[in-house]
CSV table of C-alpha atoms in Angstrom, one decimal:
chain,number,residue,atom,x,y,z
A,181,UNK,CA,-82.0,-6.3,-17.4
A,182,UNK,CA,-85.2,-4.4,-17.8
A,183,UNK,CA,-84.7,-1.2,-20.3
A,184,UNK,CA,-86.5,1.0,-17.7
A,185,UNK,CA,-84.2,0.5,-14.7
A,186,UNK,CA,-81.0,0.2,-17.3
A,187,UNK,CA,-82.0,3.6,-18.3
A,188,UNK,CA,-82.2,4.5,-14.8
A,189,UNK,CA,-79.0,3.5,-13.4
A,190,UNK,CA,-77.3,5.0,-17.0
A,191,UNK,CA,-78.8,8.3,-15.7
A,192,UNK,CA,-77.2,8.1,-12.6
A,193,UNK,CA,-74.0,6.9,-13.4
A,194,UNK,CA,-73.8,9.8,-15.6
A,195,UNK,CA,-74.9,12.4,-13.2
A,196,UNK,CA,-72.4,11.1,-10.7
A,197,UNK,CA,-69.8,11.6,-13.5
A,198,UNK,CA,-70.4,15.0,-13.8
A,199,UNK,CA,-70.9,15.5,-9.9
A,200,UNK,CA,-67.5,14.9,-9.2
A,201,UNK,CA,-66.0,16.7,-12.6
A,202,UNK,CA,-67.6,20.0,-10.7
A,203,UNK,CA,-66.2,19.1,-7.8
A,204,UNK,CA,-62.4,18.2,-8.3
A,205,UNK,CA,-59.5,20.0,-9.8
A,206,UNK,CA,-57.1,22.7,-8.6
A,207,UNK,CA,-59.7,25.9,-9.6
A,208,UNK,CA,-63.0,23.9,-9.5
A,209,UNK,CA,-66.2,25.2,-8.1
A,210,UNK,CA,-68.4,23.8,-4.8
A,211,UNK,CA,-66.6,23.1,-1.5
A,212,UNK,CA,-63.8,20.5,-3.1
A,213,UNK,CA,-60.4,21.6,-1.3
A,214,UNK,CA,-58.0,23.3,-3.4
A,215,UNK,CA,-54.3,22.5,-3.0
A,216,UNK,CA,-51.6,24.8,-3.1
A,217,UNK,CA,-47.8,23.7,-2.9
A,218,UNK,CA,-44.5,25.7,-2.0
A,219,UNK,CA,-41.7,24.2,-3.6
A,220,UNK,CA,-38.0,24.4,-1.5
A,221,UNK,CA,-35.1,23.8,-3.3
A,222,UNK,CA,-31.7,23.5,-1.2
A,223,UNK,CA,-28.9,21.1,-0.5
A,224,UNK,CA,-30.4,18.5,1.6
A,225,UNK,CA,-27.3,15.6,1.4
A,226,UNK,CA,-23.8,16.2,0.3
A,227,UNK,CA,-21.4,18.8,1.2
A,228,UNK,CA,-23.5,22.0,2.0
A,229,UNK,CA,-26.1,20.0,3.4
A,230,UNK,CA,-26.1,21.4,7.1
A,231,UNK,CA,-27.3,24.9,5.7
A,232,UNK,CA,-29.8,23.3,2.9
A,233,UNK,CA,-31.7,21.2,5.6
A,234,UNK,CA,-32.2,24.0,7.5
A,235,UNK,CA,-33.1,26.3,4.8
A,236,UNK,CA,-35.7,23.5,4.2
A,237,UNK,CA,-36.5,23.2,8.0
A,238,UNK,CA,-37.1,27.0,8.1
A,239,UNK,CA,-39.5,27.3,5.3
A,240,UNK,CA,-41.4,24.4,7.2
A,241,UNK,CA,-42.3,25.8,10.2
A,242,UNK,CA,-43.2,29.1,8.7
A,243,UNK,CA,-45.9,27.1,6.4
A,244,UNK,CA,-47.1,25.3,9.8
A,245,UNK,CA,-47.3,28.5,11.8
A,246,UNK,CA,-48.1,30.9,8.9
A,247,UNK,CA,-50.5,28.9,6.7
A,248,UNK,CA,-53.8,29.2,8.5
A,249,UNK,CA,-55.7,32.0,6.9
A,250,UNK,CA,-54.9,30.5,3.4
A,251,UNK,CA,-56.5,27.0,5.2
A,252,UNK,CA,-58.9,29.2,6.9
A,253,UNK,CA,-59.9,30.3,2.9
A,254,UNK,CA,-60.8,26.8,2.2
A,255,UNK,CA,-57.2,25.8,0.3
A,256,UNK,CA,-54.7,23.0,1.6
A,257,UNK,CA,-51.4,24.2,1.7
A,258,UNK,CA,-48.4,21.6,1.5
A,259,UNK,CA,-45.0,21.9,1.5
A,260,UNK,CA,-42.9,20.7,-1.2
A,261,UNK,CA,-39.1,20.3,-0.5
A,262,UNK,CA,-36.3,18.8,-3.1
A,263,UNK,CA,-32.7,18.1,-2.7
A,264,UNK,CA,-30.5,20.1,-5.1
A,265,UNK,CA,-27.4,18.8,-3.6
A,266,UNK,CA,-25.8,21.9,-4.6
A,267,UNK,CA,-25.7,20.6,-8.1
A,268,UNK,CA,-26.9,22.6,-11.2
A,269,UNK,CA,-27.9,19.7,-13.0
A,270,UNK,CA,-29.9,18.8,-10.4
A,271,UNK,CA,-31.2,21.9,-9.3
A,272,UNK,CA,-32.6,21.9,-13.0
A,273,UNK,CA,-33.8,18.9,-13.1
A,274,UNK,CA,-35.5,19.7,-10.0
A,275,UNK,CA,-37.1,22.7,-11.5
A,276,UNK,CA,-38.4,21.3,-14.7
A,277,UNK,CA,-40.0,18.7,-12.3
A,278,UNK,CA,-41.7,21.6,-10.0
A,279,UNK,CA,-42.7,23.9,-12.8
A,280,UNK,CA,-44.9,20.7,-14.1
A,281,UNK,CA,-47.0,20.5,-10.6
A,282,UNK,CA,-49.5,23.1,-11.4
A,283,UNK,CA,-50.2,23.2,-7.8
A,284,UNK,CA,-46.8,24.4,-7.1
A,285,UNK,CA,-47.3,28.4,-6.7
A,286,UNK,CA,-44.2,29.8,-5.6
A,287,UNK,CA,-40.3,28.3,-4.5
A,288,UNK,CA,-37.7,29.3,-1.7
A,289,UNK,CA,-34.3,28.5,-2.7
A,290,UNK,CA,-31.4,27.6,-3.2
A,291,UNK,CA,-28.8,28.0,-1.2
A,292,UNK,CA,-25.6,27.8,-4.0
A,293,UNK,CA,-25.8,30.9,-6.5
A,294,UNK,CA,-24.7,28.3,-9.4
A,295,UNK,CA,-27.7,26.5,-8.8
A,296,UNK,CA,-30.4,29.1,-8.2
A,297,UNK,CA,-29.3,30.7,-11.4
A,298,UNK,CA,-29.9,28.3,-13.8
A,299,UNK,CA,-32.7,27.0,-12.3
A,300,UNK,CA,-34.5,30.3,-12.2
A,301,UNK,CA,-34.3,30.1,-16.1
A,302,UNK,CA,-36.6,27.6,-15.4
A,303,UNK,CA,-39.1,29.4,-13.4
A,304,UNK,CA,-38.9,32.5,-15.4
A,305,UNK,CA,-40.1,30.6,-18.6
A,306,UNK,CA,-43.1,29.0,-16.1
A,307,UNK,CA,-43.7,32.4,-14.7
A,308,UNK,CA,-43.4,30.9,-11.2
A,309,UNK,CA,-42.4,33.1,-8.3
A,310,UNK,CA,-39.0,32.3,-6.7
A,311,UNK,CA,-38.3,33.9,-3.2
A,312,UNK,CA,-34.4,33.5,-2.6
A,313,UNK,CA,-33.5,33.4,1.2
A,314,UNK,CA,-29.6,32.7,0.2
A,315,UNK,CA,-28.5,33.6,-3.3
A,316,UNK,CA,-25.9,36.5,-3.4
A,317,UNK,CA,-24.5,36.6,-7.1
A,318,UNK,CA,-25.5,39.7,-8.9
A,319,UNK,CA,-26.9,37.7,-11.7
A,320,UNK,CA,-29.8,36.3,-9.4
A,321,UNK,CA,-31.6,39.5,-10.2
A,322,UNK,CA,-29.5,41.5,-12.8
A,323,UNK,CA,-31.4,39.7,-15.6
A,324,UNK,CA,-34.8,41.6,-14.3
A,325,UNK,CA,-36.8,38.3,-14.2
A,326,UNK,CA,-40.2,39.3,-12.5
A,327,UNK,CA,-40.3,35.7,-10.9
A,328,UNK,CA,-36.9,35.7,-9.3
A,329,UNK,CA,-36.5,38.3,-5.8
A,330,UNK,CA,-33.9,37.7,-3.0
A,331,UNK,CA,-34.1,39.2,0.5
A,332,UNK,CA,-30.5,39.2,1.2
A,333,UNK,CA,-27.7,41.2,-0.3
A,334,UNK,CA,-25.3,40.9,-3.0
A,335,UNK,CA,-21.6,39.9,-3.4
A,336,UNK,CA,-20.9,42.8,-5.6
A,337,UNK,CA,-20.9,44.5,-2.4
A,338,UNK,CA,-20.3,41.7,0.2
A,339,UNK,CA,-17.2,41.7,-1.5
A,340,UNK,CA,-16.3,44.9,-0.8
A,341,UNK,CA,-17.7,44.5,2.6
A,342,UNK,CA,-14.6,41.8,3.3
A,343,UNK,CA,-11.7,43.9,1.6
A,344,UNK,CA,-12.8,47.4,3.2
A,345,UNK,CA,-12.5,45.3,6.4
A,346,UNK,CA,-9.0,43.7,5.7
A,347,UNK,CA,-7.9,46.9,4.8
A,348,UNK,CA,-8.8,48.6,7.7
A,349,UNK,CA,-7.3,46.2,9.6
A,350,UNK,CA,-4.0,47.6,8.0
A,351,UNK,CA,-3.4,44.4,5.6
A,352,UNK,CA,-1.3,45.4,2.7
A,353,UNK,CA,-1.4,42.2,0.5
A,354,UNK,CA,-3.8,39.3,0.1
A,355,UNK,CA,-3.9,36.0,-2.2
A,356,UNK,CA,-7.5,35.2,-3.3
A,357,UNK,CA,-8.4,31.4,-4.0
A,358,UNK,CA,-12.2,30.8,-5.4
A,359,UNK,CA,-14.3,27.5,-5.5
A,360,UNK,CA,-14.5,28.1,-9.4
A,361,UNK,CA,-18.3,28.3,-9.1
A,362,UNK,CA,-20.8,31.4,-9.7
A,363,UNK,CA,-20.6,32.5,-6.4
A,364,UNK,CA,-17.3,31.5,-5.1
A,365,UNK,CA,-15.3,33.2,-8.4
A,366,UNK,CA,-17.8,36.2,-8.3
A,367,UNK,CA,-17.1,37.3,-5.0
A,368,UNK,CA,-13.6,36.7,-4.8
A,369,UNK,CA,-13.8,39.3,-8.1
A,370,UNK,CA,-15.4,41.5,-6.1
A,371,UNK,CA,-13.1,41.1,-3.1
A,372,UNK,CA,-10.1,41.4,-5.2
A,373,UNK,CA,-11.3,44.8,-6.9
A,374,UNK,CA,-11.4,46.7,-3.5
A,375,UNK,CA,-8.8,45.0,-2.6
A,376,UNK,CA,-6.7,46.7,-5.0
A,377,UNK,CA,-8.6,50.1,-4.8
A,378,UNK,CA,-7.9,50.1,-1.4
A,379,UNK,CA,-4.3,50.2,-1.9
A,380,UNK,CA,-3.6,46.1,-1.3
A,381,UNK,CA,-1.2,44.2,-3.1
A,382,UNK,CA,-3.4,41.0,-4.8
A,383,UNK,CA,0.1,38.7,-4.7
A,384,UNK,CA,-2.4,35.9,-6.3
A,385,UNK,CA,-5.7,34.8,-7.7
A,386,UNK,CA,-6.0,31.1,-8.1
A,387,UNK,CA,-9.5,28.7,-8.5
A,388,UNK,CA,-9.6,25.5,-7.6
A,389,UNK,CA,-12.1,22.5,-7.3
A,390,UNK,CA,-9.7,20.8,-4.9
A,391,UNK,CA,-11.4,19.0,-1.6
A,392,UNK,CA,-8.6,17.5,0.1
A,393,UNK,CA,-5.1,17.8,-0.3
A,394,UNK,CA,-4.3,22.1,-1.2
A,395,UNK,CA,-0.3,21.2,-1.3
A,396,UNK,CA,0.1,22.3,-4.7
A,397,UNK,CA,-2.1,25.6,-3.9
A,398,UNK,CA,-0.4,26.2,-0.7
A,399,UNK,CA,3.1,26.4,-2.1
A,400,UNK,CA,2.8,29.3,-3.8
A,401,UNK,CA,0.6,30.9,-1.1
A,402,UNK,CA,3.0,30.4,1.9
A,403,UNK,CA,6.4,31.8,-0.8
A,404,UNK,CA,4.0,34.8,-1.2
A,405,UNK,CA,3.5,35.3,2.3
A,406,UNK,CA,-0.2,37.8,2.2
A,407,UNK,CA,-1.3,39.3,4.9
A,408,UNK,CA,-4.3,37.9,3.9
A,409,UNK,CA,-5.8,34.9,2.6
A,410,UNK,CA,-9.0,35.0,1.1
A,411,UNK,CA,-11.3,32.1,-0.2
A,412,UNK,CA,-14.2,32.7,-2.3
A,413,UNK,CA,-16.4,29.6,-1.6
A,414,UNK,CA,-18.0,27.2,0.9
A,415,UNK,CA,-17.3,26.3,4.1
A,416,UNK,CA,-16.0,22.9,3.2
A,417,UNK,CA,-13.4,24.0,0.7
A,418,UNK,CA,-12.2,26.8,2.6
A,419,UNK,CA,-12.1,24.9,6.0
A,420,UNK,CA,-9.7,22.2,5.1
A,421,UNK,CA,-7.5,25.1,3.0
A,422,UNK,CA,-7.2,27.3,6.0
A,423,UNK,CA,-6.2,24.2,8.4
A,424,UNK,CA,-3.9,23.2,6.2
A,425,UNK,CA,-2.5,26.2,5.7
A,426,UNK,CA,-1.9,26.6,9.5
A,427,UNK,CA,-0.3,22.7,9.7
A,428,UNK,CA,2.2,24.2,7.5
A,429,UNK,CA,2.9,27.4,9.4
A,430,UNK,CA,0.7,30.2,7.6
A,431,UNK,CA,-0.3,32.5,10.8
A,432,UNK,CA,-1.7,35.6,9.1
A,433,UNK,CA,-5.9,36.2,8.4
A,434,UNK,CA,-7.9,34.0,7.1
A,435,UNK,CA,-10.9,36.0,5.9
A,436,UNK,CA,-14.0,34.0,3.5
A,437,UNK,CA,-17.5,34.9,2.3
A,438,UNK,CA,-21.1,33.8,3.5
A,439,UNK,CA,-21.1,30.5,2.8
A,440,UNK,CA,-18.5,29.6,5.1
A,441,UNK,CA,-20.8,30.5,7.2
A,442,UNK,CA,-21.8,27.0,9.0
A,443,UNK,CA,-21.2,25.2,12.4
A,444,UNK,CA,-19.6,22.4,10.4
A,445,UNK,CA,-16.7,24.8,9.2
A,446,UNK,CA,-15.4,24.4,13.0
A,447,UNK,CA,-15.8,21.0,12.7
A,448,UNK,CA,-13.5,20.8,9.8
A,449,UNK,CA,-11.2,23.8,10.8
A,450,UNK,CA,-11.1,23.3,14.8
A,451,UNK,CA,-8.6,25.3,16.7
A,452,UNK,CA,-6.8,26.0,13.5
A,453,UNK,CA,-9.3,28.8,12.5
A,454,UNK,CA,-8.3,30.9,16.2
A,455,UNK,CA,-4.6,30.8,15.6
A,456,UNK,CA,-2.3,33.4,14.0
A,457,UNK,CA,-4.4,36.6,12.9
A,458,UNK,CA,-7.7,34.4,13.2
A,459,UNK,CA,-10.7,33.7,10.9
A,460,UNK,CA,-13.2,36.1,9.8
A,461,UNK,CA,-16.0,36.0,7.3
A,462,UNK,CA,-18.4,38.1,5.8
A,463,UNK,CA,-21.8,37.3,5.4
A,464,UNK,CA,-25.6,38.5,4.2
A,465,UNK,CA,-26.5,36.1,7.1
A,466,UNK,CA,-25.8,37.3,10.8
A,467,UNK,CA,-26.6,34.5,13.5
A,468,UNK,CA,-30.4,34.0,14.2
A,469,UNK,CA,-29.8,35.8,17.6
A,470,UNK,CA,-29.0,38.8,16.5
A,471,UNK,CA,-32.1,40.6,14.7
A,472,UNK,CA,-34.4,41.8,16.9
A,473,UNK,CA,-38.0,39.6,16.1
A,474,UNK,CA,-36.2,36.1,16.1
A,475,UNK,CA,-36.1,35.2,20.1
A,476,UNK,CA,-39.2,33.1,19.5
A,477,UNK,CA,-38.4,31.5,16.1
A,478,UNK,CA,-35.1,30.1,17.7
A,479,UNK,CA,-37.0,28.3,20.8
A,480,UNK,CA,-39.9,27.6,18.1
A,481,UNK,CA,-37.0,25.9,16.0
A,482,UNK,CA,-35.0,23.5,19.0
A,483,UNK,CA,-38.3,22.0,20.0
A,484,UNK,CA,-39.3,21.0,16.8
A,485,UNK,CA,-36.0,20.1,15.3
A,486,UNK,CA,-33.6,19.9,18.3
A,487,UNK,CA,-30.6,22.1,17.2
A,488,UNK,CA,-30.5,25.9,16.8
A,489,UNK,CA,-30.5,27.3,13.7
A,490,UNK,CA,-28.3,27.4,11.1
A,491,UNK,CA,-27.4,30.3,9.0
A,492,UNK,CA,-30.1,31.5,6.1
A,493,UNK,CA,-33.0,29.3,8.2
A,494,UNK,CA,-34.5,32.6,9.6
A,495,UNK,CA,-34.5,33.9,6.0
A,496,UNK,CA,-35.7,30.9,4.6
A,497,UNK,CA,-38.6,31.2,7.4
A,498,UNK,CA,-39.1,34.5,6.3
A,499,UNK,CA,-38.8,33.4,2.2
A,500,UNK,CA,-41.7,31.7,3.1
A,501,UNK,CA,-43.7,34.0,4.6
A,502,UNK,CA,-43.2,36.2,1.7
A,503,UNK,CA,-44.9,33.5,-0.6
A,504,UNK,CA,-47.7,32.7,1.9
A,505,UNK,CA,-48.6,36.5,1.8
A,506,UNK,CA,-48.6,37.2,-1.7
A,507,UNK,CA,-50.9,34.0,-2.6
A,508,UNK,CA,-52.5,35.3,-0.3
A,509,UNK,CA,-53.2,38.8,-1.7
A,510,UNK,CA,-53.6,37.0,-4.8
A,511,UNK,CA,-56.5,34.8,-3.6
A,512,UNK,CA,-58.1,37.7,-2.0
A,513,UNK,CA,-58.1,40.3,-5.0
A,514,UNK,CA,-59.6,37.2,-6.6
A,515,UNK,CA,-62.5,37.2,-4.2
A,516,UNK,CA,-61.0,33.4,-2.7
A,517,UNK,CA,-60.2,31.7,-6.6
A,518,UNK,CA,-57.3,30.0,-6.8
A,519,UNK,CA,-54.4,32.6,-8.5
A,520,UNK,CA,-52.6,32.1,-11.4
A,521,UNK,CA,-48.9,31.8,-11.0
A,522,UNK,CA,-48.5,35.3,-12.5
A,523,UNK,CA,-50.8,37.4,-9.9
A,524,UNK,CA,-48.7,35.5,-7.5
A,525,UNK,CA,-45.4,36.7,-8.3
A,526,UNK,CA,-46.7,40.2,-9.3
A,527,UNK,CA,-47.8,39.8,-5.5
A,528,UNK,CA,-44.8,39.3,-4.2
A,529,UNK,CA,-43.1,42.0,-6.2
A,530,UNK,CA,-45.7,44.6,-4.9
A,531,UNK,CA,-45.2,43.7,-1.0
A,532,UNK,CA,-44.2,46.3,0.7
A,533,UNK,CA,-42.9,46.6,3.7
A,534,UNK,CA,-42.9,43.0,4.7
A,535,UNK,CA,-42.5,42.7,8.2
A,536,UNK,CA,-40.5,39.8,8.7
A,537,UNK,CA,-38.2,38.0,11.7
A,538,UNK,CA,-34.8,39.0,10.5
A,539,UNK,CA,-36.0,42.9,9.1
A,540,UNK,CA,-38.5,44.5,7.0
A,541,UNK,CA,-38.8,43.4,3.1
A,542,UNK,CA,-39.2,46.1,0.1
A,543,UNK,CA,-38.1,44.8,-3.2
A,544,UNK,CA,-36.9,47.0,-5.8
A,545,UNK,CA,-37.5,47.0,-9.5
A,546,UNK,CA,-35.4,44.0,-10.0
A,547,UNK,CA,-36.1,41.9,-6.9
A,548,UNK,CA,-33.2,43.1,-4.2
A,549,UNK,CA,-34.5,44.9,-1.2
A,550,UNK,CA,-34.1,47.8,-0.6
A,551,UNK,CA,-31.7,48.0,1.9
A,552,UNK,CA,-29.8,44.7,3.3
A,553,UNK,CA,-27.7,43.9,6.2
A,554,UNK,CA,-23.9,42.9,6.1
A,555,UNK,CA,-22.0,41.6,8.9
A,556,UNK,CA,-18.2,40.9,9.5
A,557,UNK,CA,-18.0,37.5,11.7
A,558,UNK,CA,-14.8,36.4,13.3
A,559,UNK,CA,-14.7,32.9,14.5
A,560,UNK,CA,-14.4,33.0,18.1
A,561,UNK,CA,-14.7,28.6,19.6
A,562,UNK,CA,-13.3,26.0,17.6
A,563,UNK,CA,-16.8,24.5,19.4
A,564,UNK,CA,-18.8,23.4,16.4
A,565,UNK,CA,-22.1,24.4,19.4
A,566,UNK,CA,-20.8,27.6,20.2
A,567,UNK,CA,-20.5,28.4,16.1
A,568,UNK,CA,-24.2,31.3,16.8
A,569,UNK,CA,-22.0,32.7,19.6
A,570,UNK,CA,-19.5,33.8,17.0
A,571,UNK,CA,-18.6,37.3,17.2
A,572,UNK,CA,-19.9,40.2,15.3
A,573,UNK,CA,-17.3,42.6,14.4
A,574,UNK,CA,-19.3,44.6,11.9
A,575,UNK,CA,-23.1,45.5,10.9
A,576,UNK,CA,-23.7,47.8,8.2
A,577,UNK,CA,-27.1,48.5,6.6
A,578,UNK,CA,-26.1,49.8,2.2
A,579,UNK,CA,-28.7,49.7,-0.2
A,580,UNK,CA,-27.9,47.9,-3.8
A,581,UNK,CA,-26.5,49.0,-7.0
A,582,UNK,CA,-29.0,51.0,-8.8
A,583,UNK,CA,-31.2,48.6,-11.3
């Protein structure tokens, strides 16, 4: 080849080189896109999997209708989703596989406290933001973790939420089952504590990791005869508990905690969650229908995925809009660069007054807002459809524990 035009085309090459080194990477200079990625983390197969798909499904459309002025700024914003399958292990694994995608700015999730906690260790030592639509154990933001925020309540007064309710329904004894998990034991703890303040005899306080046959739980239950059985746990657990607790000729309340709240519980249940003293739950959660701002959300959310909403998808919708806001705020007060993962989770700290579809989101100096919503829910169709028309027997607006 002659030297001249060998020299010539080295040149080049090299220029080229260096063209696209400018132009590519997450922060990089010119007009190259720059990809952001929200991470969900929920259940999206196994047992809790009709809440974790939706808590997925509501975090979706919130990027689709919510993520244009970040696009509009010249980034690409994707979703990432990942099925913890209620599973701490996985949930981990999962988050030692999201913290490694630098493009990955902030998470919604989980749906199980057992899972969100642990895995949160993981964002905290990444400095990534998690935005909790779901997660009710104290813990979730007891440890002060900058990352880690939550815009529902918390059991430690959920709890109390259920057993100030039995007890005003004169009930003068209870026997308290949990799921043996973070959340299932921690609530019924809580429950069982008013309980007793409020004067209620606590005849029992069992766990169990039992999914089909509760025989051996049941006998002691049905010779202790409560006024009052109360299961700390999900929907699945609880569901088959309470119907077989019927088939055997229990007829007093059934009462359980937010995660039994999902269509699929009157699946499992059916008629025998209306008889006796019927089925009530408390819950962080109310239906969709019932906040003020979500009329359009819910139609927005059959068309695209044909099914109304299931419970925590309008605060998963609005988890998401959280993170979409404070990157954001981030991106702006960087005059358009890319932010870091710590200006985005200072950002979503230092929202105030979020104005989202199921309320308005402060979060205090620890990550719970302000004020949250509780709701007492009595199961009123043994219609697995007719599980948003569910009764509301309760609404109370109480501000956390101080930090």
């Amino acid at each position: 080849m002659n030297k001249r035009l060998f020299v010539l085309l080295s040149v080049l090459v090299v220029a080229s080189l260096a063209l696209s080194a400018c132009g590519g990477g997450g922060g990089g200079g010119g007009a190259a896109v720059k990809t952001i990625k929200i991470a969900t983390q929920s259940p999206l197969s196994g047992d809790n999997s009709a809440v974790g798909v939706d808590i997925k499904r509501g975090a979706e459309l919130a990027l689709e209708q919510m993520g244009g002025e970040l696009t509009a700024m010249g980034f690409k914003v994707e979703l990432a989703p990942f099925d913890d399958q209620a599973n701490p292990d996985t949930g981990v694994a999962n988050a030692k596989q999201i913290v490694s995608d630098p493009d990955i700015l902030c998470v919604v999730g989980h749906y199980n406290s057992g899972v969100q906690i642990p895995s949160s260790e993981v964002y905290h030592t990444a400095g990534l933001a998690n935005v909790s639509p779901a997660n009710t154990n104290p813990k979730v933001t007891t440890r002060g973790y900058l990352e880690v925020s939550r815009i529902v309540g918390r059991d430690d007064v959920q709890g109390v939420v259920g057993a100030d309710y039995a007890a005003s329904q004169g009930k003068k004894s209870a026997f308290v089952v949990h799921d043996k998990t973070a959340y299932g034991q921690g609530i019924a703890e809580f429950f069982k504590q008013e309980a007793e303040a409020k004067g209620m005899e606590v005849l029992g306080f069992e766990g169990t990791e039992e999914k089909a046959n509760f025989d051996a739980l049941l006998s002691p239950i049905l010779a202790a005869n409560p006024d009052v059985v109360y299961f700390g746990g999900m929907y699945g657990q609880a569901a088959l508990l309470f119907k077989q607790a019927r088939e055997k000729g229990y007829m007093g309340m059934f009462m359980s905690d937010d995660g039994f709240d999902s269509s699929d519980a009157a699946k499992i249940g059916g008629q025998s969650l209306l008889e006796g003293a019927g089925t009530f739950y408390s819950t962080v959660s109310g239906p969709a229908a019932v906040y003020p701002d979500t009329a359009k959300f819910i139609a927005d959310f059959k068309a695209k995925y044909n099914a109304d909403p299931q419970p925590f998808a309008a605060q998963s919708y609005d988890s998401m809009g959280i993170c979409l806001k404070a990157i954001e705020a981030a991106a702006k007060a960087g005059n358009g660069k890319l932010p870091t993962r710590a200006e985005v989770a200072q950002a979503v700290r230092g929202l105030a007054e979020y104005k989202g579809i199921t309320g308005t989101v402060t979060f205090n100096s620890i990550g719970d807002p302000v004020i949250a919503k509780y709701f007492v829910i009595q199961v009123g169709s043994a219609d697995p459809a007719k599980w948003p028309e569910n009764p509301i027997v309760q609404t109370l607006d109480i501000a956390p524990p101080a930090p």
